[in-house]
CSV table of C-alpha atoms and ligand atoms in Angstrom, one decimal:
chain,number,residue,atom,x,y,z
A,10,UNK,CA,36.8,5.7,-18.2
A,11,UNK,CA,39.3,3.1,-17.1
A,12,UNK,CA,38.3,-0.5,-16.7
A,13,UNK,CA,36.2,-1.4,-13.6
A,14,UNK,CA,36.9,-4.2,-11.2
A,15,UNK,CA,35.7,-4.7,-7.6
A,16,UNK,CA,39.0,-3.3,-6.5
A,17,UNK,CA,39.7,-0.6,-9.0
A,18,UNK,CA,38.3,2.0,-6.5
A,19,UNK,CA,41.6,1.7,-4.8
A,20,UNK,CA,43.1,3.9,-7.5
A,21,UNK,CA,40.9,6.8,-6.5
A,22,UNK,CA,41.0,9.2,-3.6
A,23,UNK,CA,38.8,8.0,-0.8
A,24,UNK,CA,37.4,9.9,2.2
A,25,UNK,CA,35.4,9.1,5.3
A,26,UNK,CA,37.2,5.8,5.9
A,27,UNK,CA,38.5,4.8,9.4
A,28,UNK,CA,42.2,4.6,9.8
A,29,UNK,CA,42.7,1.0,10.8
A,30,UNK,CA,45.9,0.5,12.8
A,31,UNK,CA,46.4,-3.0,11.5
A,32,UNK,CA,46.2,-3.3,7.7
A,33,UNK,CA,46.7,-7.1,7.7
A,34,UNK,CA,43.6,-7.5,10.0
A,35,UNK,CA,41.5,-5.5,7.5
A,36,UNK,CA,42.7,-7.7,4.7
A,37,UNK,CA,41.9,-10.9,6.6
A,38,UNK,CA,38.4,-9.6,7.6
A,39,UNK,CA,37.7,-8.6,3.9
A,40,UNK,CA,38.9,-12.1,2.8
A,41,UNK,CA,36.6,-13.8,5.3
A,42,UNK,CA,33.6,-11.6,4.1
A,43,UNK,CA,34.4,-12.5,0.5
A,44,UNK,CA,34.1,-16.2,1.3
A,45,UNK,CA,30.7,-16.0,3.1
A,46,UNK,CA,27.3,-16.2,1.5
A,47,UNK,CA,25.7,-13.1,0.1
A,48,UNK,CA,23.0,-11.4,2.2
A,49,UNK,CA,20.6,-10.8,-0.7
A,50,UNK,CA,20.2,-12.2,-4.1
A,51,UNK,CA,20.4,-10.8,-7.6
A,52,UNK,CA,16.7,-11.8,-8.2
A,53,UNK,CA,15.6,-9.6,-5.4
A,54,UNK,CA,17.9,-6.8,-6.5
A,55,UNK,CA,16.5,-6.9,-10.0
A,56,UNK,CA,12.9,-7.1,-8.7
A,57,UNK,CA,13.5,-4.0,-6.7
A,58,UNK,CA,15.0,-2.2,-9.7
A,59,UNK,CA,11.9,-2.9,-11.7
A,60,UNK,CA,9.7,-1.6,-8.9
A,61,UNK,CA,11.8,1.5,-8.7
A,62,UNK,CA,11.4,2.0,-12.4
A,63,UNK,CA,7.6,1.9,-11.9
A,64,UNK,CA,8.0,4.4,-9.1
A,65,UNK,CA,9.9,6.7,-11.5
A,66,UNK,CA,7.0,6.4,-13.9
A,67,UNK,CA,4.5,7.4,-11.2
A,68,UNK,CA,3.0,3.9,-10.7
A,69,UNK,CA,4.5,3.2,-7.3
A,70,UNK,CA,5.7,5.2,-4.3
A,71,UNK,CA,8.9,4.5,-2.3
A,72,UNK,CA,8.9,4.4,1.5
A,73,UNK,CA,12.4,4.2,2.9
A,74,UNK,CA,13.1,4.4,6.6
A,75,UNK,CA,15.0,3.3,9.6
A,76,UNK,CA,17.7,4.4,12.0
A,77,UNK,CA,20.4,6.9,11.2
A,78,UNK,CA,22.9,4.3,12.6
A,79,UNK,CA,21.8,0.8,13.6
A,80,UNK,CA,23.5,-0.4,16.7
A,81,UNK,CA,24.6,-4.0,17.2
A,82,UNK,CA,22.9,-4.2,20.6
A,83,UNK,CA,19.6,-3.1,19.0
A,84,UNK,CA,19.4,-6.3,17.0
A,85,UNK,CA,16.6,-7.6,19.3
A,86,UNK,CA,13.2,-9.1,18.4
A,87,UNK,CA,11.3,-6.2,19.9
A,88,UNK,CA,13.2,-3.5,18.1
A,89,UNK,CA,13.1,-5.3,14.8
A,90,UNK,CA,9.4,-6.1,14.9
A,91,UNK,CA,8.6,-2.6,16.0
A,92,UNK,CA,10.5,-1.2,13.0
A,93,UNK,CA,8.8,-3.5,10.7
A,94,UNK,CA,5.4,-2.6,12.2
A,95,UNK,CA,5.8,1.1,11.8
A,96,UNK,CA,7.0,0.8,8.2
A,97,UNK,CA,4.1,-1.5,7.4
A,98,UNK,CA,1.6,0.9,9.0
A,99,UNK,CA,3.1,3.9,7.2
A,100,UNK,CA,3.0,2.0,3.9
A,101,UNK,CA,-0.6,1.2,4.4
A,102,UNK,CA,-1.4,4.9,5.0
A,103,UNK,CA,0.6,5.8,1.9
A,104,UNK,CA,-1.2,3.2,-0.3
A,105,UNK,CA,-4.5,4.6,0.9
A,106,UNK,CA,-3.5,8.2,0.2
A,107,UNK,CA,-1.6,7.8,-3.0
A,108,UNK,CA,-3.6,5.0,-4.5
A,109,UNK,CA,-0.3,3.6,-5.6
A,110,UNK,CA,1.5,0.5,-4.6
A,111,UNK,CA,4.2,1.3,-2.1
A,112,UNK,CA,7.8,-0.1,-2.2
A,113,UNK,CA,9.0,-0.8,1.4
A,114,UNK,CA,12.7,-0.3,2.0
A,115,UNK,CA,14.3,-0.5,5.4
A,116,UNK,CA,17.4,1.4,6.4
A,117,UNK,CA,18.5,-1.8,8.1
A,118,UNK,CA,20.6,-4.9,8.0
A,119,UNK,CA,23.8,-3.0,7.3
A,120,UNK,CA,23.3,0.7,8.3
A,121,UNK,CA,26.2,0.4,10.7
A,122,UNK,CA,28.7,3.0,9.4
A,123,UNK,CA,28.6,6.8,9.5
A,124,UNK,CA,30.5,9.6,7.9
A,125,UNK,CA,31.4,12.2,10.6
A,126,UNK,CA,32.1,15.9,10.3
A,127,UNK,CA,35.4,15.4,12.2
A,128,UNK,CA,37.8,12.5,12.3
A,129,UNK,CA,38.4,13.1,16.0
A,130,UNK,CA,36.3,14.0,19.0
A,131,UNK,CA,37.7,16.1,21.9
A,132,UNK,CA,36.4,15.8,25.5
A,133,UNK,CA,38.0,17.3,28.6
A,134,UNK,CA,41.2,17.9,26.7
A,135,UNK,CA,41.4,14.4,25.3
A,136,UNK,CA,41.2,13.6,21.7
A,137,UNK,CA,40.0,10.2,20.3
A,138,UNK,CA,38.8,9.0,16.9
A,139,UNK,CA,35.1,9.9,16.4
A,140,UNK,CA,32.5,7.2,16.6
A,141,UNK,CA,32.0,6.0,13.0
A,142,UNK,CA,29.2,3.5,13.7
A,143,UNK,CA,29.3,0.0,15.2
A,144,UNK,CA,30.9,-1.5,12.0
A,145,UNK,CA,34.0,0.6,12.8
A,146,UNK,CA,34.3,1.2,16.6
A,147,UNK,CA,32.3,1.6,19.8
A,148,UNK,CA,30.7,4.7,21.1
A,149,UNK,CA,32.2,4.8,24.6
A,150,UNK,CA,34.8,7.5,24.9
A,151,UNK,CA,37.7,5.2,25.7
A,152,UNK,CA,40.9,4.4,23.8
A,153,UNK,CA,40.2,0.8,23.1
A,154,UNK,CA,36.5,1.4,22.2
A,155,UNK,CA,37.3,4.1,19.7
A,156,UNK,CA,40.1,2.2,18.0
A,157,UNK,CA,38.8,1.1,14.5
A,158,UNK,CA,38.6,-2.7,14.5
A,159,UNK,CA,38.1,-4.6,11.2
A,160,UNK,CA,36.6,-7.6,13.0
A,161,UNK,CA,33.6,-5.4,13.5
A,162,UNK,CA,33.0,-5.7,9.7
A,163,UNK,CA,32.4,-9.4,10.2
A,164,UNK,CA,30.3,-8.8,13.3
A,165,UNK,CA,28.2,-6.3,11.3
A,166,UNK,CA,27.7,-8.8,8.5
A,167,UNK,CA,26.5,-11.3,11.0
A,168,UNK,CA,24.1,-8.8,12.6
A,169,UNK,CA,22.8,-8.0,9.2
A,170,UNK,CA,22.2,-11.7,8.5
A,171,UNK,CA,20.3,-12.1,11.8
A,172,UNK,CA,18.2,-9.1,11.1
A,173,UNK,CA,17.4,-10.2,7.5
A,174,UNK,CA,16.6,-13.7,8.7
A,175,UNK,CA,14.1,-12.5,11.2
A,176,UNK,CA,12.5,-9.9,8.9
A,177,UNK,CA,12.2,-12.4,6.0
A,178,UNK,CA,10.5,-15.0,8.3
A,179,UNK,CA,8.1,-12.4,9.6
A,180,UNK,CA,7.2,-11.1,6.2
A,181,UNK,CA,7.1,-14.4,4.5
A,182,UNK,CA,5.2,-16.1,7.3
A,183,UNK,CA,2.1,-13.9,7.3
A,184,UNK,CA,3.0,-11.1,9.7
A,185,UNK,CA,2.5,-8.6,6.9
A,186,UNK,CA,-0.9,-10.1,5.9
A,187,UNK,CA,-3.2,-7.3,4.8
A,188,UNK,CA,-6.1,-9.3,6.2
A,189,UNK,CA,-4.7,-8.8,9.6
A,190,UNK,CA,-3.2,-5.3,10.0
A,191,UNK,CA,-4.0,-5.6,13.7
A,192,UNK,CA,-0.8,-7.8,14.0
A,193,UNK,CA,1.1,-4.6,13.4
A,194,UNK,CA,-0.5,-2.6,16.1
A,195,UNK,CA,1.9,-0.8,18.4
A,196,UNK,CA,1.1,0.6,21.8
A,197,UNK,CA,0.1,3.9,20.2
A,198,UNK,CA,-3.2,2.5,19.0
A,199,UNK,CA,-4.5,3.2,22.5
A,200,UNK,CA,-2.7,6.4,23.2
A,201,UNK,CA,-1.9,8.3,20.0
A,202,UNK,CA,-4.0,11.4,19.2
A,203,UNK,CA,-4.1,10.0,15.7
A,204,UNK,CA,-5.2,6.5,16.7
A,205,UNK,CA,-8.9,6.8,15.6
A,206,UNK,CA,-8.0,8.1,12.2
A,207,UNK,CA,-5.6,5.2,11.7
A,208,UNK,CA,-8.0,2.6,13.0
A,209,UNK,CA,-10.8,3.8,10.8
A,210,UNK,CA,-8.6,3.6,7.8
A,211,UNK,CA,-7.5,0.0,8.7
A,212,UNK,CA,-11.1,-1.0,9.1
A,213,UNK,CA,-12.0,0.5,5.7
A,214,UNK,CA,-9.1,-1.4,4.0
A,215,UNK,CA,-10.1,-4.6,5.7
A,216,UNK,CA,-13.7,-4.2,4.4
A,217,UNK,CA,-12.5,-3.5,0.9
A,218,UNK,CA,-10.3,-6.6,0.9
A,219,UNK,CA,-13.2,-8.8,2.1
A,220,UNK,CA,-15.6,-7.1,-0.3
A,221,UNK,CA,-13.3,-7.8,-3.2
A,222,UNK,CA,-12.7,-11.4,-2.2
A,223,UNK,CA,-16.4,-12.1,-1.8
A,224,UNK,CA,-17.2,-10.4,-5.1
A,225,UNK,CA,-14.6,-12.3,-7.1
A,226,UNK,CA,-14.6,-15.5,-5.1
A,227,UNK,CA,-10.8,-15.3,-5.2
A,228,UNK,CA,-8.7,-14.9,-2.1
A,229,UNK,CA,-6.5,-11.9,-2.4
A,230,UNK,CA,-3.4,-14.0,-2.1
A,231,UNK,CA,-1.0,-11.3,-3.0
A,232,UNK,CA,-2.2,-9.4,0.0
A,233,UNK,CA,-1.0,-12.0,2.5
A,234,UNK,CA,2.7,-11.2,1.9
A,235,UNK,CA,4.6,-8.1,0.8
A,236,UNK,CA,8.1,-7.4,-0.4
A,237,UNK,CA,10.5,-5.9,1.9
A,238,UNK,CA,13.9,-4.6,0.8
A,239,UNK,CA,17.0,-3.4,2.6
A,240,UNK,CA,19.3,-0.4,2.1
A,241,UNK,CA,22.2,1.3,3.7
A,242,UNK,CA,24.8,3.9,3.0
A,243,UNK,CA,27.6,2.2,1.1
A,244,UNK,CA,30.3,4.0,3.1
A,245,UNK,CA,32.9,1.3,3.9
A,246,UNK,CA,34.1,0.2,0.5
A,247,UNK,CA,36.2,-2.7,1.8
A,248,UNK,CA,32.9,-4.2,3.1
A,249,UNK,CA,30.9,-3.4,0.0
A,250,UNK,CA,33.5,-4.8,-2.4
A,251,UNK,CA,33.9,-8.0,-0.3
A,252,UNK,CA,30.2,-8.7,-0.8
A,253,UNK,CA,30.2,-7.8,-4.5
A,254,UNK,CA,29.8,-10.9,-6.6
A,255,UNK,CA,29.2,-12.3,-10.1
A,256,UNK,CA,26.2,-14.6,-10.3
A,257,UNK,CA,25.5,-17.4,-12.8
A,258,UNK,CA,23.6,-16.4,-15.9
A,259,UNK,CA,23.7,-12.7,-15.3
A,260,UNK,CA,26.0,-10.1,-16.7
A,261,UNK,CA,28.1,-7.9,-14.5
A,262,UNK,CA,28.6,-7.6,-10.7
A,263,UNK,CA,26.1,-7.3,-7.9
A,264,UNK,CA,26.6,-5.8,-4.5
A,265,UNK,CA,24.9,-8.5,-2.4
A,266,UNK,CA,25.3,-6.8,1.0
A,267,UNK,CA,22.0,-5.0,0.4
A,268,UNK,CA,19.4,-4.5,-2.3
A,269,UNK,CA,19.7,-0.7,-2.5
A,270,UNK,CA,22.9,1.0,-1.5
A,271,UNK,CA,23.2,4.8,-1.5
A,272,UNK,CA,26.1,7.1,-1.7
A,273,UNK,CA,26.1,9.8,1.0
A,274,UNK,CA,26.4,13.5,0.2
A,275,UNK,CA,29.9,13.7,1.7
A,276,UNK,CA,31.3,11.0,-0.5
A,277,UNK,CA,29.7,11.8,-3.9
A,278,UNK,CA,32.7,13.4,-5.6
A,279,UNK,CA,32.7,12.0,-9.2
A,280,UNK,CA,36.3,11.0,-9.4
A,281,UNK,CA,36.5,9.6,-5.9
A,282,UNK,CA,36.4,6.0,-4.8
A,283,UNK,CA,32.7,5.8,-3.8
A,284,UNK,CA,31.2,6.8,-7.1
A,285,UNK,CA,33.9,4.9,-9.0
A,286,UNK,CA,33.1,1.7,-7.0
A,287,UNK,CA,29.4,1.9,-7.3
A,288,UNK,CA,29.4,2.7,-11.1
A,289,UNK,CA,30.5,-0.9,-11.7
A,290,UNK,CA,27.6,-2.7,-9.9
A,291,UNK,CA,24.2,-3.6,-11.2
A,292,UNK,CA,22.1,-2.7,-8.1
A,293,UNK,CA,19.8,0.3,-8.1
A,294,UNK,CA,21.7,3.2,-6.6
A,295,UNK,CA,20.7,6.2,-4.5
A,296,UNK,CA,22.7,9.4,-4.3
A,297,UNK,CA,22.1,12.0,-1.6
A,298,UNK,CA,22.0,15.6,-3.0
A,299,UNK,CA,22.3,18.5,-0.6
A,300,UNK,CA,22.7,22.3,-0.7
A,301,UNK,CA,26.5,22.1,-0.9
A,302,UNK,CA,26.4,22.2,-4.7
A,303,UNK,CA,25.4,25.7,-5.8
A,304,UNK,CA,23.6,26.6,-9.0
A,305,UNK,CA,26.8,27.1,-11.1
A,306,UNK,CA,28.3,23.7,-10.4
A,307,UNK,CA,25.1,21.7,-10.2
A,308,UNK,CA,24.3,21.2,-13.9
A,309,UNK,CA,27.8,19.9,-14.6
A,310,UNK,CA,27.8,17.7,-11.5
A,311,UNK,CA,24.5,16.2,-12.5
A,312,UNK,CA,25.6,15.7,-16.1
A,313,UNK,CA,28.8,13.9,-14.9
A,314,UNK,CA,26.8,11.9,-12.4
A,315,UNK,CA,24.5,10.6,-15.1
A,316,UNK,CA,27.4,9.8,-17.4
A,317,UNK,CA,29.1,7.8,-14.7
A,318,UNK,CA,26.2,6.1,-12.9
A,319,UNK,CA,23.3,6.2,-15.3
A,320,UNK,CA,24.8,6.2,-18.8
A,321,UNK,CA,22.2,3.9,-20.4
A,322,UNK,CA,19.2,5.4,-18.7
A,323,UNK,CA,18.3,2.0,-17.4
A,324,UNK,CA,14.9,2.1,-15.8
A,325,UNK,CA,15.1,2.0,-12.0
A,326,UNK,CA,18.9,2.4,-11.8
A,327,UNK,CA,19.2,5.9,-10.2
A,328,UNK,CA,17.4,7.5,-7.3
A,329,UNK,CA,18.3,11.0,-6.3
A,330,UNK,CA,17.5,11.6,-2.6
A,331,UNK,CA,17.4,15.4,-2.1
A,332,UNK,CA,17.8,16.8,1.4
A,333,UNK,CA,17.9,20.6,1.3
A,334,UNK,CA,16.1,21.6,4.5
A,335,UNK,CA,12.7,23.4,4.7
A,336,UNK,CA,14.3,26.8,4.4
A,337,UNK,CA,16.4,25.9,1.3
A,338,UNK,CA,14.3,23.5,-0.7
A,339,UNK,CA,12.6,26.3,-2.7
A,340,UNK,CA,15.9,27.8,-3.7
A,341,UNK,CA,17.6,24.5,-4.7
A,342,UNK,CA,15.1,21.9,-5.8
A,343,UNK,CA,13.9,23.6,-9.0
A,344,UNK,CA,17.6,23.8,-10.1
A,345,UNK,CA,18.1,20.1,-9.4
A,346,UNK,CA,15.0,19.1,-11.4
A,347,UNK,CA,16.0,21.4,-14.2
A,348,UNK,CA,19.6,20.0,-14.3
A,349,UNK,CA,18.2,16.4,-14.4
A,350,UNK,CA,15.7,17.2,-17.1
A,351,UNK,CA,18.5,18.8,-19.2
A,352,UNK,CA,20.3,15.4,-19.3
A,353,UNK,CA,17.2,13.7,-20.7
A,354,UNK,CA,17.5,10.8,-18.3
A,355,UNK,CA,14.9,9.4,-16.0
A,356,UNK,CA,15.5,9.2,-12.3
A,357,UNK,CA,13.4,8.6,-9.2
A,358,UNK,CA,13.2,11.6,-7.0
A,359,UNK,CA,12.9,11.0,-3.3
A,360,UNK,CA,12.8,13.5,-0.4
A,361,UNK,CA,14.8,13.0,2.7
A,362,UNK,CA,13.3,15.7,4.9
A,363,UNK,CA,15.5,14.9,7.9
A,364,UNK,CA,19.1,15.7,7.1
A,365,UNK,CA,18.6,19.3,6.0
A,366,UNK,CA,16.6,20.1,9.2
A,367,UNK,CA,18.9,19.2,12.0
A,368,UNK,CA,19.2,21.9,14.7
A,369,UNK,CA,20.8,22.2,18.1
A,370,UNK,CA,18.7,23.1,21.2
A,371,UNK,CA,20.0,25.8,23.5
A,372,UNK,CA,21.5,23.1,25.6
A,373,UNK,CA,23.3,21.6,22.6
A,374,UNK,CA,21.1,18.6,21.9
A,375,UNK,CA,20.7,17.6,18.2
A,376,UNK,CA,17.1,17.5,17.2
A,377,UNK,CA,14.7,18.0,14.4
A,378,UNK,CA,11.3,19.8,14.4
A,379,UNK,CA,8.3,17.9,13.2
A,380,UNK,CA,7.0,21.0,11.4
A,381,UNK,CA,10.2,21.6,9.5
A,382,UNK,CA,10.2,18.0,8.3
A,383,UNK,CA,6.6,18.2,7.2
A,384,UNK,CA,7.2,21.6,5.6
A,385,UNK,CA,10.1,20.3,3.5
A,386,UNK,CA,8.1,17.4,2.3
A,387,UNK,CA,5.0,19.4,1.4
A,388,UNK,CA,7.2,21.9,-0.5
A,389,UNK,CA,9.0,19.1,-2.3
A,390,UNK,CA,5.7,17.7,-3.4
A,391,UNK,CA,4.6,21.1,-4.7
A,392,UNK,CA,7.9,22.0,-6.3
A,393,UNK,CA,8.0,18.8,-8.3
A,394,UNK,CA,4.4,19.2,-9.4
A,395,UNK,CA,5.1,22.8,-10.5
A,396,UNK,CA,8.2,21.7,-12.5
A,397,UNK,CA,6.8,19.0,-14.6
A,398,UNK,CA,8.3,16.4,-12.3
A,399,UNK,CA,7.1,14.1,-9.5
A,400,UNK,CA,8.1,13.3,-6.0
A,401,UNK,CA,8.3,9.5,-6.1
A,402,UNK,CA,9.2,8.6,-2.5
A,403,UNK,CA,10.2,9.6,1.0
A,404,UNK,CA,13.3,8.8,3.1
A,405,UNK,CA,13.0,9.0,6.9
A,406,UNK,CA,15.0,8.4,10.0
A,407,UNK,CA,12.6,6.7,12.3
A,408,UNK,CA,12.1,4.0,14.9
A,409,UNK,CA,9.2,1.9,16.1
A,410,UNK,CA,10.2,2.9,19.7
A,411,UNK,CA,8.8,5.6,21.8
A,412,UNK,CA,12.0,7.7,21.8
A,413,UNK,CA,12.2,11.5,22.4
A,414,UNK,CA,14.6,12.7,19.7
A,415,UNK,CA,12.6,14.9,17.4
A,416,UNK,CA,10.3,17.6,18.8
A,417,UNK,CA,6.7,18.4,17.8
A,418,UNK,CA,4.0,16.2,16.5
A,419,UNK,CA,0.5,15.7,17.9
A,420,UNK,CA,1.8,15.1,21.4
A,421,UNK,CA,3.8,18.3,21.3
A,422,UNK,CA,7.2,17.1,22.4
A,423,UNK,CA,9.3,20.1,23.4
A,424,UNK,CA,13.1,20.7,23.9
A,425,UNK,CA,12.8,19.9,27.5
A,426,UNK,CA,11.3,16.5,26.8
A,427,UNK,CA,14.3,15.4,24.7
A,428,UNK,CA,16.1,14.1,27.8
A,429,UNK,CA,13.3,11.5,28.6
A,430,UNK,CA,14.4,8.8,26.2
A,431,UNK,CA,17.0,10.0,23.7
A,432,UNK,CA,18.8,6.9,22.4
A,433,UNK,CA,20.3,7.7,19.0
A,434,UNK,CA,24.1,8.0,19.0
A,435,UNK,CA,24.0,10.0,15.8
A,436,UNK,CA,20.9,11.7,14.3
A,437,UNK,CA,17.5,12.2,15.9
A,438,UNK,CA,14.7,9.9,14.6
A,439,UNK,CA,10.9,10.3,14.5
A,440,UNK,CA,9.3,8.1,17.1
A,441,UNK,CA,6.5,5.8,16.1
A,442,UNK,CA,3.7,8.3,16.8
A,443,UNK,CA,5.5,11.0,14.9
A,444,UNK,CA,6.3,8.7,12.0
A,445,UNK,CA,2.7,7.5,11.7
A,446,UNK,CA,1.4,11.1,11.9
A,447,UNK,CA,3.9,12.2,9.3
A,448,UNK,CA,2.7,9.4,7.0
A,449,UNK,CA,-1.0,10.4,7.5
A,450,UNK,CA,-0.2,14.1,6.8
A,451,UNK,CA,2.0,13.4,3.8
A,452,UNK,CA,-0.4,10.9,2.4
A,453,UNK,CA,-3.3,13.5,2.6
A,454,UNK,CA,-1.1,16.0,0.7
A,455,UNK,CA,-0.1,13.4,-2.0
A,456,UNK,CA,-3.7,12.4,-2.4
A,457,UNK,CA,-4.8,15.9,-3.2
B,525,PEP,C1,22.3,9.8,6.6
B,525,PEP,O1,21.5,9.4,5.8
B,525,PEP,O2,22.4,9.3,7.7
B,525,PEP,C2,23.4,10.7,6.1
B,525,PEP,C3,24.6,10.8,6.7
B,525,PEP,O3,22.9,11.5,5.1
B,525,PEP,P1,23.6,12.6,4.2
B,525,PEP,O4,24.7,12.0,3.5
B,525,PEP,O5,22.5,13.1,3.4
B,525,PEP,O6,24.1,13.7,5.2
B,526,CO,CO1,21.5,10.5,9.6
């Protein structure tokens, strides 16, 4: 392999990048980003990597969740606290069910860019660039809005910094205190069909914490704050490389735009720019694996992927996020597990039960059915167990708001309810009740 530098990706073919009309403006935005402070630190990145290593050994469980695409105008205190609350609640449920410590990773503070199936969108005979996420252009179907604007990379960096600042203060300041899970209550506690179940669990956890403290005479200090990490798809390589830095007293380079970048399924070609950029950084990496790769090619793809991204079998380095869909997971997942086992390397396997289960309603609305999502997760748990492997985490698109984007769940949302409050500009998310219910059901299954 040729020598790696933060810009050597430029020698490789690259896909799913916006076509910026003004190359000089992109250079100047990248230079500005490169001069600004990092968003996360190498200590945090290394801490997450060692926690992911524990998850790969079955000692922890990963919960990763957030929007498909964060929007700049959703950087509000309500939206952020609600997102934090639902992730904290889900993690509590998962700790209870799995009896393992849970690693909390938000799809936030940088999830602003999306790969799209088509570079252009046509409406009423007009063709404009697709909406690639707020880091690239705006969603309105207007010439100016859809023109890719590199200043947005700097705006996105600033939104990410605001998001992180608020989340870090909440988490560090006692909001995530396990003595007070009532701080995280969302409106659902009064309305959700699952409210009683959750409340009883919270009460039992509170009692155990107090029991342990009175028994040992030691305050459970560790329970008053938790770690929270960030992740996003590392799609726009100019952004990622501008925030890739060397740090004193450590070897190599760190992508300090996020703790845990992942490579999307559409950009995971081995000799392309994305894999070739990420191979050179020290962060833990996720790679999305979908049904596009059939049995014949999969073993050689996995072997090459390991050689490029995971050559030293470094604990915690590589997470494979499989997203096959409920109808295809039985056909594909055993082959993936077998292909990984054949390489002799250790990875963390995570299920994304969202992206293989997207359907369109009769009226053309993108949605996902709660039961399909749950079915893929349950099958994934069983398939790993039957193949001498282990599902070590889950990856959801969700929100703490009461949106109507996915159907099903205890409240029985149907296709005709989707119009009530459909906010996502890209993929449909579980709303807070659906997300909590999903956590309760998955956690039961994992506990068994
Ligand atoms: C996503 O996670 O929003 C996404 C685009 O996923 P995938 O690459 O798996 O399609
Ligand atoms: Co998505």
